[in-house]
Short mmCIF file of C-alpha atoms in Angstrom, two decimals:
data_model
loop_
_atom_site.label_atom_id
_atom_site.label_comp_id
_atom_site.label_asym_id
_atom_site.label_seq_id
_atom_site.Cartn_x
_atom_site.Cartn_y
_atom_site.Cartn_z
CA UNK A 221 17.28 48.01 -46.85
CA UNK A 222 19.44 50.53 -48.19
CA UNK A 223 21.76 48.60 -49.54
CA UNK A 224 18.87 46.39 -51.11
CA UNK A 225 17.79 49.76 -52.99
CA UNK A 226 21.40 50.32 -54.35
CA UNK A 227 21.77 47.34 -55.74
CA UNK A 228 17.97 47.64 -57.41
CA UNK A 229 19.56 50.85 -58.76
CA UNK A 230 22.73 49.31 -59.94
CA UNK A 231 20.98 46.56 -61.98
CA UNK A 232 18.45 49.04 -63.83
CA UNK A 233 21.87 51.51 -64.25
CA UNK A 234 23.66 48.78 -65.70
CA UNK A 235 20.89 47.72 -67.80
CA UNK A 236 20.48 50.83 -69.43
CA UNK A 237 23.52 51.53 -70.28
CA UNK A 238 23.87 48.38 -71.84
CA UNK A 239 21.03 49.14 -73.59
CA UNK A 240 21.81 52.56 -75.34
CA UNK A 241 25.44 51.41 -75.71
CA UNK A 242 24.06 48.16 -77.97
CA UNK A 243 21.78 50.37 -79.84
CA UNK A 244 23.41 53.44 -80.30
CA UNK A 245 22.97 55.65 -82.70
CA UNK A 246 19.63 54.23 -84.04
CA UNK A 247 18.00 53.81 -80.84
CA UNK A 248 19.70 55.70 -78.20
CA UNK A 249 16.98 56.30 -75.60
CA UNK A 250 14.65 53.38 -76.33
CA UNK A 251 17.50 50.44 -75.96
CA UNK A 252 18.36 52.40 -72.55
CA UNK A 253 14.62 52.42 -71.26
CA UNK A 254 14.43 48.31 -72.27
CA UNK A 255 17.85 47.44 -71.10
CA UNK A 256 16.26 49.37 -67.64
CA UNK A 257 13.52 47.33 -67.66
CA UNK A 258 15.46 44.29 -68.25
CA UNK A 259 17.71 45.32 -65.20
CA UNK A 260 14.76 45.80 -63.35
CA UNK A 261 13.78 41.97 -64.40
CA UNK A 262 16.55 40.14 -63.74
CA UNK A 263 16.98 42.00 -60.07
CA UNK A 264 13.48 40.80 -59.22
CA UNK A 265 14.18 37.31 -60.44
CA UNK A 266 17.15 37.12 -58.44
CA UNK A 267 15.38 38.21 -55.24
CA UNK A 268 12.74 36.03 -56.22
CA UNK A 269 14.84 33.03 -55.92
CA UNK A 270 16.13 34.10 -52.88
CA UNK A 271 12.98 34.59 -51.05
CA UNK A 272 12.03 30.52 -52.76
CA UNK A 273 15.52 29.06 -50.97
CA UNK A 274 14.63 31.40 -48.19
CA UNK A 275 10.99 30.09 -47.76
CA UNK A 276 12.15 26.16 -48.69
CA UNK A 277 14.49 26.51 -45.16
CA UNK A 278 11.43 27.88 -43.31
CA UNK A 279 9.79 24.47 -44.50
CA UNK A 280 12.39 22.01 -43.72
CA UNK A 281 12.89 24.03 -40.16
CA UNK A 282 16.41 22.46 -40.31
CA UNK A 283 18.32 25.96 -37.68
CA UNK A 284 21.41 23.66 -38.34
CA UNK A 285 22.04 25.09 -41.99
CA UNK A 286 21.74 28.35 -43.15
CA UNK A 287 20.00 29.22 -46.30
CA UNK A 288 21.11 33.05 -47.07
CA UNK A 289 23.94 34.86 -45.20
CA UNK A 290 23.61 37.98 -47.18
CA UNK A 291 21.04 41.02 -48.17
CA UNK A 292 17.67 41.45 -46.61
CA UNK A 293 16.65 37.86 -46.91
CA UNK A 294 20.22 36.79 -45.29
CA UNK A 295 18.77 39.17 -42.62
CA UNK A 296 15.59 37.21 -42.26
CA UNK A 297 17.32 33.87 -42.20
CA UNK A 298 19.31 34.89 -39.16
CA UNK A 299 16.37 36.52 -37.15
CA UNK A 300 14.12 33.03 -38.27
CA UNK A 301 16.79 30.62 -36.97
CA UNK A 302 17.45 32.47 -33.96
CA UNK A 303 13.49 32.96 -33.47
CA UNK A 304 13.17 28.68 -34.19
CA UNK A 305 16.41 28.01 -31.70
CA UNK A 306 14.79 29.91 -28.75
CA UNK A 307 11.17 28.32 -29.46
CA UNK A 308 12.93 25.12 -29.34
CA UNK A 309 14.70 25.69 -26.41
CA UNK A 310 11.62 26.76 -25.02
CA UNK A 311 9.69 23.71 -26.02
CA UNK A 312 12.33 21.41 -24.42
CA UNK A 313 12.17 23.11 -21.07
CA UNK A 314 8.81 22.86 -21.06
CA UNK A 315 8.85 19.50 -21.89
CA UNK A 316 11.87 19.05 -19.27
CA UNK A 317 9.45 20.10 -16.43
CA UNK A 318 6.38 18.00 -18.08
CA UNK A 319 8.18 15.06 -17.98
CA UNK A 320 9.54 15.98 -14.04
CA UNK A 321 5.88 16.79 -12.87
CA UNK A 322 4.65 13.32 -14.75
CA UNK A 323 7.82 11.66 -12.82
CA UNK A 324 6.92 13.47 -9.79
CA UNK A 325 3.43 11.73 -9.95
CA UNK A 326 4.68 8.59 -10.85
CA UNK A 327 6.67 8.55 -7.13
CA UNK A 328 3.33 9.42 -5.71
CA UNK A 329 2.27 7.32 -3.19
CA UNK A 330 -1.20 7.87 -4.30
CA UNK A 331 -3.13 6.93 -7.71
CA UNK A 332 -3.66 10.37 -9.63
CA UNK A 333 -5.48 10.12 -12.83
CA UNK A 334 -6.27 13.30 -15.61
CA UNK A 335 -9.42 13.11 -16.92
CA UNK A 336 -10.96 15.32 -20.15
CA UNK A 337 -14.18 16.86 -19.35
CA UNK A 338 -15.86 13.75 -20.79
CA UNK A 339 -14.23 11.70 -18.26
CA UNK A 340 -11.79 9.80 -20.35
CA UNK A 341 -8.46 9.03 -19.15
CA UNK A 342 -5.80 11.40 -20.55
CA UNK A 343 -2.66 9.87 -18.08
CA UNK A 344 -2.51 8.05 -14.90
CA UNK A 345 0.31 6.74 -13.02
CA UNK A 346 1.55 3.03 -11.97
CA UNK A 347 0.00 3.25 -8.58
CA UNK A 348 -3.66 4.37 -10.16
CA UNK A 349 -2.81 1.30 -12.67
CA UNK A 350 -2.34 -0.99 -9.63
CA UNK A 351 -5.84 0.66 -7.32
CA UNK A 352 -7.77 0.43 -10.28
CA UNK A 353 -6.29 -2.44 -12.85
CA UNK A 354 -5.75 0.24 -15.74
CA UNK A 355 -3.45 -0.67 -18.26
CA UNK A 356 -1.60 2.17 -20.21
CA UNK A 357 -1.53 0.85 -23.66
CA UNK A 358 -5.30 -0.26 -23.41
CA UNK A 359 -6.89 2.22 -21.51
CA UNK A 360 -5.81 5.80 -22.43
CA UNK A 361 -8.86 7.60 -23.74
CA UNK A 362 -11.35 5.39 -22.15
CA UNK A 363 -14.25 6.68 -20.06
CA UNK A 364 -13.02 6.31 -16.30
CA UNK A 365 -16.38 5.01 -15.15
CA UNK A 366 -16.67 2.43 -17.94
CA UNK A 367 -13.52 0.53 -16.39
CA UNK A 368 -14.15 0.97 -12.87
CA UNK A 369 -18.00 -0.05 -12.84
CA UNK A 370 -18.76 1.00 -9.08
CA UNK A 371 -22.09 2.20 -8.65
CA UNK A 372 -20.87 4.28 -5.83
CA UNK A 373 -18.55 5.86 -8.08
CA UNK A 374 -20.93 6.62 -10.41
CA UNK A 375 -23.14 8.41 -8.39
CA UNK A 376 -20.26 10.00 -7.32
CA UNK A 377 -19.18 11.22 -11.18
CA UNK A 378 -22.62 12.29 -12.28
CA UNK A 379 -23.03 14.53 -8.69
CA UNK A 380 -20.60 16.96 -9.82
CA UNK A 381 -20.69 17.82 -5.96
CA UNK A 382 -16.70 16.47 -5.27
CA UNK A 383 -16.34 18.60 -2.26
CA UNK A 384 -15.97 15.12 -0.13
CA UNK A 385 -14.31 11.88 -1.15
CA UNK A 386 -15.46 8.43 -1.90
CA UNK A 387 -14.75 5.32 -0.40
CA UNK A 388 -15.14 2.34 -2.52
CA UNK A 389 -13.29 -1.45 -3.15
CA UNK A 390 -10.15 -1.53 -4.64
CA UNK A 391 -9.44 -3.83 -7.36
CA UNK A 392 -7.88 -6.88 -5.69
CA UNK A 393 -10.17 -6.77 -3.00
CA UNK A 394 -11.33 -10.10 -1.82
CA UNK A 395 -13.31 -11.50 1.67
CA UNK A 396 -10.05 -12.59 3.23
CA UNK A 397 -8.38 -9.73 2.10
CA UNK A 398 -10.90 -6.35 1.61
CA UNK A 399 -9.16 -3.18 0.38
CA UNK A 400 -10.59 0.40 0.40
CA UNK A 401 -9.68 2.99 -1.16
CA UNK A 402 -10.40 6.98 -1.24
CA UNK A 403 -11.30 8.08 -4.61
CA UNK A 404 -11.37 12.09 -4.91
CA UNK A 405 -12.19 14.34 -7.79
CA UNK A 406 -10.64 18.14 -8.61
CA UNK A 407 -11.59 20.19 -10.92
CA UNK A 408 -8.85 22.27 -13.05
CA UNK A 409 -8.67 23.40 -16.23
CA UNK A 410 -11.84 23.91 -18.83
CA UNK A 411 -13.64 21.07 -17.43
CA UNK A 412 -10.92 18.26 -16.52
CA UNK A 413 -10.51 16.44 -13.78
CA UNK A 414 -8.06 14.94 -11.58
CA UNK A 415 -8.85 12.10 -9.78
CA UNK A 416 -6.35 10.78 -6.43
CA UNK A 417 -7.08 7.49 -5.15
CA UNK A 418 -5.13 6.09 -1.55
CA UNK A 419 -5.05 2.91 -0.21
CA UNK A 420 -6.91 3.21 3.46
CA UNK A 421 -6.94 -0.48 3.71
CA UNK A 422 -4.96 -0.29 7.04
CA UNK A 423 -7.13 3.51 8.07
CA UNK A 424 -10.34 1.55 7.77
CA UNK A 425 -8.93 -1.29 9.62
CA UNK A 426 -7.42 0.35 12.33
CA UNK A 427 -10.69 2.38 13.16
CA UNK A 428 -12.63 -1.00 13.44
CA UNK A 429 -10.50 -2.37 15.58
CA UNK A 430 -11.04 0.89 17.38
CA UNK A 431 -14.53 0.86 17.48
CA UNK A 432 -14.72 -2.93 18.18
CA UNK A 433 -11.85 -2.13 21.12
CA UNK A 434 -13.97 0.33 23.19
CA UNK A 435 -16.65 -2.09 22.35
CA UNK A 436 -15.50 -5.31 23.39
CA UNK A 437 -13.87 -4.15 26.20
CA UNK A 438 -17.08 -2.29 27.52
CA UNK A 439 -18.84 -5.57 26.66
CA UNK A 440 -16.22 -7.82 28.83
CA UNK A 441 -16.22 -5.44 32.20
CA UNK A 442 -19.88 -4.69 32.23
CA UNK A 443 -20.92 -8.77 31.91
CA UNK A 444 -19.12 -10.12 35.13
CA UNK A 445 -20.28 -6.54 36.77
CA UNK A 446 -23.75 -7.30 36.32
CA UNK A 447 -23.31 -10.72 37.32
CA UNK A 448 -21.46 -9.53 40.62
CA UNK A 449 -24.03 -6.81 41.59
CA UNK A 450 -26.75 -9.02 41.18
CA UNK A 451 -25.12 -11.62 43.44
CA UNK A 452 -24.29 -9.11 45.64
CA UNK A 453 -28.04 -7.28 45.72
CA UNK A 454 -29.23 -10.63 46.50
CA UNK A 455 -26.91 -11.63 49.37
CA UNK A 456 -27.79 -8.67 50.47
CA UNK A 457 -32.04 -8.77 50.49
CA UNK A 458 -32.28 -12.75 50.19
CA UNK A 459 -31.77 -14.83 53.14
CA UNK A 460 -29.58 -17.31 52.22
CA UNK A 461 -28.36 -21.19 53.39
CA UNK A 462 -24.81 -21.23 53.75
CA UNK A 463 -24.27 -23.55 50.58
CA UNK A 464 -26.13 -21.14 48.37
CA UNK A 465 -24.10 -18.09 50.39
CA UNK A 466 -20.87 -20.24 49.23
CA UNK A 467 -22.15 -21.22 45.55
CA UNK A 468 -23.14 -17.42 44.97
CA UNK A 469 -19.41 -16.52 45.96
CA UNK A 470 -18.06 -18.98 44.26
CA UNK A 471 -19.44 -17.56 41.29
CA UNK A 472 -18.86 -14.07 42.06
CA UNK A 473 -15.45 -14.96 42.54
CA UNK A 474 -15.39 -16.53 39.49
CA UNK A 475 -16.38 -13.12 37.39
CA UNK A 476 -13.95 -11.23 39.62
CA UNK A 477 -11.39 -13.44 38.32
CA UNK A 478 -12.32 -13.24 34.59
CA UNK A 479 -12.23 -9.68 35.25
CA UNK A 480 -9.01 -9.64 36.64
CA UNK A 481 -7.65 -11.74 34.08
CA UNK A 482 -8.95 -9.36 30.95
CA UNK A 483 -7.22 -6.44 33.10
CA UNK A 484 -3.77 -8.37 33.03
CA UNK A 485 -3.98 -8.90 29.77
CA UNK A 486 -4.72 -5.29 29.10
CA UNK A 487 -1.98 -4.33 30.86
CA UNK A 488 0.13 -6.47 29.29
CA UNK A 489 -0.79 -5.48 25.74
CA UNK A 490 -0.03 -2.08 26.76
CA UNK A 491 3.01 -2.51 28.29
CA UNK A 492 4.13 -4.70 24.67
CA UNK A 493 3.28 -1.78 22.91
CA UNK A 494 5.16 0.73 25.35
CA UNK A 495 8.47 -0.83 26.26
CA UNK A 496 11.28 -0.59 24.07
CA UNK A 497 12.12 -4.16 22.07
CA UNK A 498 13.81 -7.01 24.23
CA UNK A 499 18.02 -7.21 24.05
CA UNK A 500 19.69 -9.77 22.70
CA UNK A 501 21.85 -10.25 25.88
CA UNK A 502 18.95 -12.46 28.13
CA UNK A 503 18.80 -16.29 26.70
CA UNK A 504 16.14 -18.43 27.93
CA UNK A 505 16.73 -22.36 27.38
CA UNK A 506 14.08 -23.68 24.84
CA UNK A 507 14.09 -27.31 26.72
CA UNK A 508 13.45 -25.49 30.05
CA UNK A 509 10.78 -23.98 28.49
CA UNK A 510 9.15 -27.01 26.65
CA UNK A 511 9.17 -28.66 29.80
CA UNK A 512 7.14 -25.60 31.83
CA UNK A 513 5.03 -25.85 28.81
CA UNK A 514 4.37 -29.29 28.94
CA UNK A 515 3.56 -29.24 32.89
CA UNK A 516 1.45 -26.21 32.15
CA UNK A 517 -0.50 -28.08 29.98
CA UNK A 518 -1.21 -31.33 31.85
CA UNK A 519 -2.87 -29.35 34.90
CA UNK A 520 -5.03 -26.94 31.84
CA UNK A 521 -6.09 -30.62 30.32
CA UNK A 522 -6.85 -31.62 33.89
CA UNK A 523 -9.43 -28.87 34.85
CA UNK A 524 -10.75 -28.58 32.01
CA UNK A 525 -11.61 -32.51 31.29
CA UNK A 526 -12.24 -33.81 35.14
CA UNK A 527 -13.17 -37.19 33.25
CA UNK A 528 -9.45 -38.78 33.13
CA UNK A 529 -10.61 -40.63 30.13
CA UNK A 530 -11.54 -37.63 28.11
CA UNK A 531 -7.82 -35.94 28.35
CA UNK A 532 -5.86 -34.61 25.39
CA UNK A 533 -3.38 -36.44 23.76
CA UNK A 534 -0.39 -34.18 24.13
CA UNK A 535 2.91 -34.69 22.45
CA UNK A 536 5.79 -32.48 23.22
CA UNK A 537 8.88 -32.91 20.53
CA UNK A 538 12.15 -30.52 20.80
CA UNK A 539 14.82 -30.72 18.12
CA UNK A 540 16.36 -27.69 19.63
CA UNK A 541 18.43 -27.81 22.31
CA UNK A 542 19.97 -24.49 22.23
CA UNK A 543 18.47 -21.00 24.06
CA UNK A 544 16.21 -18.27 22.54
CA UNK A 545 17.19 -14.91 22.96
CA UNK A 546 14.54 -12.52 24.33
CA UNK A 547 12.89 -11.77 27.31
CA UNK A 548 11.65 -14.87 29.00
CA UNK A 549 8.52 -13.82 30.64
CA UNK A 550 6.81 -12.55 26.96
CA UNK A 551 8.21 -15.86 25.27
CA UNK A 552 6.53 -18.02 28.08
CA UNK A 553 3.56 -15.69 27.83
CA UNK A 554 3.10 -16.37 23.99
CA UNK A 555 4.06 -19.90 23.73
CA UNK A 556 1.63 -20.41 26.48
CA UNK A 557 -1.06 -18.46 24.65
CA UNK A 558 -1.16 -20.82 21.72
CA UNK A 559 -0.68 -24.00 23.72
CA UNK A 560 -3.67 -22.75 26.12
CA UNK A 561 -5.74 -22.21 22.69
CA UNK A 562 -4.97 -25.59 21.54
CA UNK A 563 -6.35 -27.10 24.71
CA UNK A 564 -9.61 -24.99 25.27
CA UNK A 565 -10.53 -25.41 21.66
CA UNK A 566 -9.91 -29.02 20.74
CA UNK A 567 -12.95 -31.28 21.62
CA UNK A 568 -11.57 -33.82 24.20
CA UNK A 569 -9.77 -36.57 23.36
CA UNK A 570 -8.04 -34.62 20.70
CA UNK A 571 -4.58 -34.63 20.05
CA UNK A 572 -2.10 -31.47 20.02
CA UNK A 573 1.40 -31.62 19.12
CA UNK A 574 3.88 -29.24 19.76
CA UNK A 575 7.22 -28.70 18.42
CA UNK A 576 10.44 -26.93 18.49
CA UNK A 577 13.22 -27.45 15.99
CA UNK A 578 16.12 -25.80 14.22
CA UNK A 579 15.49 -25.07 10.24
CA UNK A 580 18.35 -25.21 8.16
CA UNK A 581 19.18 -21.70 7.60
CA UNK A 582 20.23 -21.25 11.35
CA UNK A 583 16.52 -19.78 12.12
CA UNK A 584 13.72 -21.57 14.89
CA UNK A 585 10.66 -22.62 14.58
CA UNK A 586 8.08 -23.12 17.37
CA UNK A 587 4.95 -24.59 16.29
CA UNK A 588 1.43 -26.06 18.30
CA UNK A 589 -0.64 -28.26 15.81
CA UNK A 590 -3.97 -29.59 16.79
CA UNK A 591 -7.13 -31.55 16.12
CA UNK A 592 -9.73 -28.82 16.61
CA UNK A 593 -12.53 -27.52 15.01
CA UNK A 594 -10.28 -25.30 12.61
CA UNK A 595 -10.88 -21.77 10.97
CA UNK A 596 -12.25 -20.93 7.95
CA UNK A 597 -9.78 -18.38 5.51
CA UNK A 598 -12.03 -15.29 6.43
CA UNK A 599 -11.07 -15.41 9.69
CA UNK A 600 -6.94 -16.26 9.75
CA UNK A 601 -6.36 -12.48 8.84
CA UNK A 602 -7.95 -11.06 11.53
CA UNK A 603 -7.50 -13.42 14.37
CA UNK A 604 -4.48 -11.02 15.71
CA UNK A 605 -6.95 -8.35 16.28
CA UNK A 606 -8.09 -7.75 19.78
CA UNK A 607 -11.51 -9.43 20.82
CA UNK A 608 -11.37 -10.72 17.75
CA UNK A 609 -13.25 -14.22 17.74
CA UNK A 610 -14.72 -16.71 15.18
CA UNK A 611 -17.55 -17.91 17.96
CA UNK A 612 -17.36 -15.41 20.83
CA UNK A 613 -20.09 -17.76 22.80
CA UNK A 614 -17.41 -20.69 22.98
CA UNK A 615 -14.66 -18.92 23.63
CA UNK A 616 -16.24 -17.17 26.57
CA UNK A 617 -17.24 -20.55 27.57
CA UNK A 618 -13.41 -21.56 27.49
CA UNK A 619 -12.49 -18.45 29.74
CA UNK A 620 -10.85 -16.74 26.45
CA UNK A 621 -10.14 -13.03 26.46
CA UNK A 622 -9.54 -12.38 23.27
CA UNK A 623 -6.90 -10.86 23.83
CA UNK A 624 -4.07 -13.65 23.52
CA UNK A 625 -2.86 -14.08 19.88
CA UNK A 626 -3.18 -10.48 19.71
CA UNK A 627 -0.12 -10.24 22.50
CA UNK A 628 1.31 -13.20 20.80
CA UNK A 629 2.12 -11.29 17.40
CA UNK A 630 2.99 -8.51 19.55
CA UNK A 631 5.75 -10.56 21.35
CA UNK A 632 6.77 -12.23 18.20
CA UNK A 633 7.13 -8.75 16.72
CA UNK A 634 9.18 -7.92 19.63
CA UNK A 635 11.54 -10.45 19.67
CA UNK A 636 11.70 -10.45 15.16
CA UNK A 637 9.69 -12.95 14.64
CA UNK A 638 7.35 -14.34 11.93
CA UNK A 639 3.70 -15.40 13.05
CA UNK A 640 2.21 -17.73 10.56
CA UNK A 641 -1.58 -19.33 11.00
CA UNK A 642 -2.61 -22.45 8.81
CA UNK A 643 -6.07 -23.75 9.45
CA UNK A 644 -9.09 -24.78 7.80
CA UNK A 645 -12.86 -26.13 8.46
CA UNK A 646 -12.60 -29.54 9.77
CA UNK A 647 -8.70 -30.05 9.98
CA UNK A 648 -7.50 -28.04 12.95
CA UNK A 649 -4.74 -25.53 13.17
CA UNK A 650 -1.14 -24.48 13.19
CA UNK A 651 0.05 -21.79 15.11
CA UNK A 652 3.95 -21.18 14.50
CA UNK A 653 6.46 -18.76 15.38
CA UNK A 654 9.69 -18.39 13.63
CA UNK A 655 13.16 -16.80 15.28
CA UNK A 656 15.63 -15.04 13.37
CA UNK A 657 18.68 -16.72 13.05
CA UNK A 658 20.33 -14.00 15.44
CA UNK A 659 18.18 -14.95 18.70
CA UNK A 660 18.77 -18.36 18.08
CA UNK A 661 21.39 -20.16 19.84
CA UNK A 662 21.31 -23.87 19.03
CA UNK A 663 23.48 -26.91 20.85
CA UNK A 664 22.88 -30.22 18.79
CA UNK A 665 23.31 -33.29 20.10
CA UNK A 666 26.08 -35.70 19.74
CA UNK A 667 23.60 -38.08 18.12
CA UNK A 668 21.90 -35.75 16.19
CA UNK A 669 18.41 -37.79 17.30
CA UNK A 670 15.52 -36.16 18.28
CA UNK A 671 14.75 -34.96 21.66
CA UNK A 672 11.35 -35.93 22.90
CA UNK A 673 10.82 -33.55 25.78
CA UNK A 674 7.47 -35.35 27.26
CA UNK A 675 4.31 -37.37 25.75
CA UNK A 676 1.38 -37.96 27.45
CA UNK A 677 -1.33 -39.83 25.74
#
């Protein structure tokens, strides 16, 4: 500033004596004053244009050049760009952590969507895009509720109460395959909202299969319990004939062995889900087991159709004669499970065909094919489930637990292997079971031919 005063004073000095020198000795004191003036004038325009190149910097906002390194204004320039380099440094921090926060939510394993306090969407991430079908380019700035159209939801939204959370369909959510999902709203800011969303598909699942557990199994023990205590309350007030003594225990012994049965399989179930998984070290021969499959099911044919006319066609083809690697009681156990199915569920006379063969990328496939009734699409995801049936009267009737594909997929779990179910109304079913190549241990044949392990017609 001081310096900015001197040189003020320097121009008006200069002028003046310009001034009286040019007009001396006619007008001395009033060329002086003028020149002064004059001085005075061309100082200001000076500074004028200055401040202009000073304020046409401030405009472009370009910190890279520098319009005035000099005088008051040269001070200004420097303080400016130093003021615009720290704002900008502050602005790309900021936007540093916006953009880690945004990535942050992106990882999120749940849907999180901002919402302005009219409920339009603001942001949302990819898994919010994939719950609710939300496209980015499209639907930023659209009202949330307009896109989702769940009534629940919107009873939900126009509550303002979001102390709980909602639990509505998810997007792809189909009969064969329902998906849920938890929807809940936060409040922040001046009237936004954020809005999570989680997939509790396998949650929702997992408690009905709870619930239908306790259930089921409550259901199975307490029906051949009533049927035994009412046998034994009347062998123990009627007076019976010795045949109706031995058809009452016959029957009694009958529930006592359904009972018995549903315990075994309980026990084994739990003792799937407890033990660690099967080495690789034990190898069970796959014709050896075909062939205790095969005799297995000629005597479950045989009880089940007395008439000898009415048996199953059974067909028993191996294309593998190598070993499995596993534990053999749980592989005889599940192959047995699906061959037993076949037979109580295919009308007699049927036909049921089961294979084994070697695929050609080293891996094994077991499969059991039949002419049953077959199973409509709604049910194939669920038939793992415990208790789980499609008609719970007939498979009582057959002497079904419904417990036995469930400890199939547990064994094929066990041992690495893919279950796969193929059915539909009218056609019958394939159950199949596919090794990984590693627990498969496969001798071919000289001939290469197949090996029909046993046919009965």
């Amino acid at each position: 500033m001081f310096w900015r005063f001197i040189s003020f004073f320097a121009c008006q000095l200069v002028g003046g004596l310009a001034g009286w020198y040019l007009t001396f000795p006619v007008r001395g004191v009033a060329g002086a004053l003028a020149g002064v003036v004059l001085g005075a004038t061309g100082w200001f325009l000076i500074d004028l244009s200055r401040g202009l190149r000073l304020l046409r910097w401030l405009r472009a906002g370009d910190v890279s050049d520098v319009a005035l390194t000099t005088g008051l204004w040269g001070e200004v320039c420097d303080r400016a760009r130093r003021l615009i380099r720290a704002r900008e440094q502050m602005t790309r921090e900021s936007e540093n952590r916006l953009q880690e926060f945004l990535a942050a939510f992106q990882a999120s394993p749940n849907g999180v969507v901002l919402l302005d306090a009219q409920g339009q969407i603001e942001w949302f991430n990819q898994m919010a895009a994939t719950h609710f079908g939300l496209d980015a380019q499209r639907d930023v700035l659209q009202h949330f509720g307009n896109l989702v159209r769940d009534p629940g939801f919107a009873a939900y939204f126009a509550g303002h109460d979001y102390r709980g959370e909602l639990i509505m369909q998810g997007r792809e959510s189909t009969p064969a395959r329902p998906v849920k999902l938890s929807v809940h709203l936060h409040r922040y800011g001046e009237g936004r909202l954020l809005l999570l969303s989680r997939d509790v598909t396998a949650l929702e699942q997992a408690e009905a299969m709870r619930r239908d557990f306790v259930a089921n199994v409550s259901h199975e023990i307490r029906t051949p319990l009533t049927v035994l205590g009412g046998f034994v309350e009347t062998l123990q007030t009627l007076p019976l004939t010795d045949e109706e003594r031995e058809r009452y225990l016959a029957l009694m012994a009958q529930q006592a062995q359904r009972m018995q049965t549903l315990v075994n399989d309980l026990l084994t179930l739990s003792r799937l889900e407890g033990s660690p998984p099967p080495g690789a070290s034990d190898w069970m021969s796959m014709p050896a087991l075909m062939r205790q499959l095969e005799q297995d099911a000629h005597a479950l044919t045989a009880v089940l159709n007395p008439s000898s006319d009415r048996l199953h066609h059974l067909e028993f083809v191996s294309l593998l004669a190598g070993d499995i690697a596993g534990a053999p009681n749980e592989l005889l156990s599940a192959m047995s499970n699906l061959v037993s199915n076949a037979i109580r569920y295919t009308p007699p006379g049927g036909e049921i065909r089961v294979r084994a063969f070697l695929l050609p990328d080293g891996r094994a496939e077991f499969s059991v094919q039949d002419t049953g009734p077959g199973i409509a699409p709604e049910h194939i995801p669920r038939l793992t489930e415990r208790f789980y049936r499609v008609d719970r009267s007939r498979s009582r009737d057959t002497g079904g637990t419904g417990l036995g594909l469930a400890i199939v997929k547990h064994v094929a779990q066990r041992h690495g292997a893919e279950l796969k179910i193929e059915s539909a109304p009218g056609k019958g079913s394939v159950f199949t079971i596919i090794f990984p190549a590693n627990r498969v241990r496969s001798e071919r044949t000289s001939t290469g031919r197949t090996a029909v392990v046993g046919i009965n017609g």
